[in-house]
mmCIF file of C-alpha atoms in Angstrom:
data_model
loop_
_atom_site.group_PDB
_atom_site.id
_atom_site.type_symbol
_atom_site.label_atom_id
_atom_site.label_comp_id
_atom_site.label_asym_id
_atom_site.label_seq_id
_atom_site.Cartn_x
_atom_site.Cartn_y
_atom_site.Cartn_z
ATOM 1 C CA MET A 29 54.480 -20.558 -30.494
ATOM 2 C CA HIS A 30 53.668 -22.292 -27.635
ATOM 3 C CA PRO A 31 53.848 -20.092 -24.808
ATOM 4 C CA LYS A 32 55.875 -22.647 -22.934
ATOM 5 C CA ASN A 33 58.570 -22.221 -24.986
ATOM 6 C CA ILE A 34 58.427 -18.425 -24.314
ATOM 7 C CA VAL A 35 58.756 -18.624 -20.834
ATOM 8 C CA GLU A 36 61.012 -21.304 -20.688
ATOM 9 C CA ASP A 37 63.476 -19.179 -23.078
ATOM 10 C CA PHE A 38 63.308 -15.942 -20.919
ATOM 11 C CA LYS A 39 64.044 -18.227 -17.886
ATOM 12 C CA LYS A 40 67.064 -19.312 -19.494
ATOM 13 C CA MET A 41 68.368 -15.811 -20.236
ATOM 14 C CA GLY A 42 67.821 -14.821 -16.866
ATOM 15 C CA SER A 43 64.558 -12.974 -17.036
ATOM 16 C CA PRO A 44 61.400 -14.906 -16.085
ATOM 17 C CA LEU A 45 58.355 -14.118 -16.900
ATOM 18 C CA THR A 46 55.662 -13.474 -13.940
ATOM 19 C CA ILE A 47 52.262 -12.380 -13.329
ATOM 20 C CA ASP A 48 50.305 -10.487 -11.064
ATOM 21 C CA GLY A 49 46.370 -10.739 -11.813
ATOM 22 C CA ASN A 50 46.437 -9.963 -15.643
ATOM 23 C CA ASP A 51 49.690 -8.075 -15.740
ATOM 24 C CA LEU A 52 52.719 -9.593 -17.230
ATOM 25 C CA PHE A 53 56.195 -8.728 -15.841
ATOM 26 C CA ILE A 54 59.733 -9.662 -17.312
ATOM 27 C CA GLU A 55 62.106 -9.910 -14.439
ATOM 28 C CA ASN A 56 65.578 -8.438 -15.304
ATOM 29 C CA PRO A 57 64.855 -6.988 -18.671
ATOM 30 C CA GLU A 58 67.733 -6.312 -19.087
ATOM 31 C CA ASN A 59 68.961 -9.636 -20.192
ATOM 32 C CA ILE A 60 67.024 -9.384 -23.197
ATOM 33 C CA TYR A 61 66.724 -7.955 -26.831
ATOM 34 C CA PRO A 62 63.735 -5.394 -27.007
ATOM 35 C CA GLU A 63 62.613 -7.401 -29.808
ATOM 36 C CA LEU A 64 62.226 -10.488 -27.332
ATOM 37 C CA GLU A 65 59.958 -7.812 -25.190
ATOM 38 C CA GLU A 66 57.758 -7.267 -28.220
ATOM 39 C CA LEU A 67 57.498 -11.212 -29.043
ATOM 40 C CA VAL A 68 56.126 -10.992 -25.392
ATOM 41 C CA LYS A 69 53.544 -8.414 -26.040
ATOM 42 C CA VAL A 70 52.541 -10.234 -28.969
ATOM 43 C CA TYR A 71 51.401 -13.486 -26.857
ATOM 44 C CA LYS A 72 50.952 -11.659 -23.607
ATOM 45 C CA SER A 73 47.259 -13.109 -23.215
ATOM 46 C CA ARG A 74 48.500 -16.607 -24.047
ATOM 47 C CA ILE A 75 51.652 -16.420 -21.608
ATOM 48 C CA ILE A 76 49.326 -15.246 -18.907
ATOM 49 C CA THR A 77 46.776 -18.276 -19.647
ATOM 50 C CA TYR A 78 49.827 -20.612 -19.577
ATOM 51 C CA LEU A 79 51.363 -19.273 -16.524
ATOM 52 C CA LYS A 80 48.164 -19.400 -14.569
ATOM 53 C CA GLY A 81 48.035 -23.349 -15.526
ATOM 54 C CA GLU A 82 45.135 -22.890 -17.934
ATOM 55 C CA TYR A 83 46.761 -23.169 -20.982
ATOM 56 C CA THR A 84 45.766 -26.804 -22.424
ATOM 57 C CA ASP A 85 47.632 -28.759 -25.029
ATOM 58 C CA LYS A 86 44.228 -28.729 -27.193
ATOM 59 C CA GLU A 87 43.547 -25.004 -26.785
ATOM 60 C CA HIS A 88 47.314 -24.894 -28.061
ATOM 61 C CA ASN A 89 46.160 -26.895 -31.006
ATOM 62 C CA VAL A 90 43.196 -24.704 -31.769
ATOM 63 C CA LYS A 91 45.063 -21.378 -31.566
ATOM 64 C CA GLN A 92 47.767 -22.840 -33.556
ATOM 65 C CA THR A 93 45.514 -23.861 -36.676
ATOM 66 C CA ILE A 94 43.966 -20.707 -36.299
ATOM 67 C CA ASP A 95 47.509 -18.782 -36.582
ATOM 68 C CA LYS A 96 48.261 -20.914 -39.707
ATOM 69 C CA ILE A 97 45.430 -19.807 -41.263
ATOM 70 C CA VAL A 98 45.453 -16.471 -40.640
ATOM 71 C CA ASP A 99 49.496 -16.923 -42.196
ATOM 72 C CA PHE A 100 48.010 -18.767 -45.058
ATOM 73 C CA TYR A 101 45.999 -15.264 -46.144
ATOM 74 C CA ARG A 102 48.836 -13.081 -45.172
ATOM 75 C CA GLU A 103 51.396 -15.052 -47.797
ATOM 76 C CA GLY A 104 48.841 -14.202 -50.466
ATOM 77 C CA CYS A 105 46.797 -17.821 -50.440
ATOM 78 C CA ARG A 106 49.408 -20.313 -51.569
ATOM 79 C CA ILE A 107 47.500 -22.436 -53.958
ATOM 80 C CA ASP A 108 49.521 -25.609 -53.153
ATOM 81 C CA SER A 109 48.714 -25.304 -49.569
ATOM 82 C CA LYS A 110 46.636 -28.101 -47.672
ATOM 83 C CA ILE A 111 44.841 -25.119 -46.293
ATOM 84 C CA ASN A 112 43.856 -23.858 -49.651
ATOM 85 C CA ASP A 113 42.795 -26.877 -50.976
ATOM 86 C CA TRP A 114 40.343 -27.535 -47.618
ATOM 87 C CA LEU A 115 38.771 -24.123 -47.953
ATOM 88 C CA GLN A 116 38.490 -24.703 -51.718
ATOM 89 C CA ASN A 117 36.484 -27.930 -50.919
ATOM 90 C CA ASP A 118 34.861 -26.769 -47.711
ATOM 91 C CA VAL A 119 32.543 -24.006 -48.291
ATOM 92 C CA GLU A 120 31.291 -24.130 -44.999
ATOM 93 C CA GLY A 121 34.508 -24.262 -43.220
ATOM 94 C CA LEU A 122 35.629 -20.933 -45.327
ATOM 95 C CA LYS A 123 32.480 -18.981 -44.421
ATOM 96 C CA LEU A 124 33.405 -19.769 -40.611
ATOM 97 C CA VAL A 125 37.068 -18.247 -41.111
ATOM 98 C CA MET A 126 35.453 -15.425 -42.752
ATOM 99 C CA ASP A 127 33.221 -14.754 -39.883
ATOM 100 C CA LEU A 128 36.099 -15.306 -37.528
ATOM 101 C CA VAL A 129 38.291 -12.830 -39.310
ATOM 102 C CA VAL A 130 35.299 -10.125 -38.979
ATOM 103 C CA GLU A 131 35.139 -10.823 -35.361
ATOM 104 C CA PHE A 132 38.783 -10.384 -34.870
ATOM 105 C CA SER A 133 38.499 -7.136 -36.870
ATOM 106 C CA ARG A 134 35.840 -6.003 -34.769
ATOM 107 C CA ASN A 135 38.255 -6.696 -31.961
ATOM 108 C CA GLY A 136 40.792 -4.028 -33.358
ATOM 109 C CA TRP A 137 42.660 -6.563 -35.056
ATOM 110 C CA VAL A 138 44.663 -5.976 -38.749
ATOM 111 C CA LEU A 139 45.851 -8.373 -40.767
ATOM 112 C CA SER A 140 49.349 -7.693 -40.010
ATOM 113 C CA ASP A 141 48.785 -8.259 -36.611
ATOM 114 C CA PRO A 142 49.237 -11.771 -34.959
ATOM 115 C CA VAL A 143 45.357 -12.255 -33.453
ATOM 116 C CA CYS A 144 46.815 -13.502 -30.162
ATOM 117 C CA ASN A 145 45.704 -10.077 -28.118
ATOM 118 C CA PHE A 146 42.424 -10.021 -30.057
ATOM 119 C CA GLU A 147 40.885 -13.484 -28.827
ATOM 120 C CA ASN A 148 38.253 -13.468 -26.335
ATOM 121 C CA GLU A 149 35.312 -16.082 -25.529
ATOM 122 C CA LYS A 150 33.418 -15.698 -29.160
ATOM 123 C CA THR A 151 36.905 -16.076 -31.019
ATOM 124 C CA ASP A 152 37.810 -18.966 -29.062
ATOM 125 C CA GLU A 153 34.107 -20.704 -29.588
ATOM 126 C CA MET A 154 34.345 -20.179 -33.592
ATOM 127 C CA SER A 155 37.866 -21.213 -33.412
ATOM 128 C CA ILE A 156 37.102 -24.340 -32.081
ATOM 129 C CA GLU A 157 34.201 -25.336 -34.354
ATOM 130 C CA ILE A 158 36.707 -24.015 -37.211
ATOM 131 C CA TYR A 159 39.512 -26.282 -36.127
ATOM 132 C CA ASN A 160 36.770 -29.444 -35.738
ATOM 133 C CA LYS A 161 35.955 -28.920 -38.955
ATOM 134 C CA ALA A 162 39.537 -28.733 -40.618
ATOM 135 C CA MET A 163 40.571 -31.834 -38.367
ATOM 136 C CA THR A 164 37.684 -33.786 -39.675
ATOM 137 C CA TYR A 165 38.453 -32.897 -43.427
ATOM 138 C CA PHE A 166 42.070 -34.034 -43.467
ATOM 139 C CA GLN A 167 41.407 -36.947 -41.215
ATOM 140 C CA LYS A 168 39.002 -38.114 -44.118
ATOM 141 C CA GLY A 169 42.728 -37.957 -45.920
ATOM 142 C CA VAL A 170 41.136 -35.285 -48.255
ATOM 143 C CA GLY A 171 43.592 -33.070 -49.882
ATOM 144 C CA THR A 172 46.819 -34.999 -48.255
ATOM 145 C CA GLN A 173 48.936 -34.957 -51.215
#
């Protein structure tokens, strides 16, 4: 989910999100459900980056791609997916994904968690490399059945 959507939705509910340094606050939290507060916690780092004006569309595309890859593994590696096709045919890409998963794990991540709050400079660099490999694969028209 794009942080812009979260910020806009909270504003519409009368609970705008604000930052103070690296702290994120929900104004008028009584206007929202506790489950929505959890959503903000999950996407906290991305929301802060967005509110600082530092979250680009390119960055979102990269992070969204990594989120989809992680979801692919959570869902049991659906055989009929484009991600499966790509990773079956790109051993180097598969290795990069596995290295990224290990790095997230070193940062405290477990498969049931979203990766948002376990990202750092190293995982961001690895994610860009994975994104570029995936886009190259799909732009060649391979695996687009």
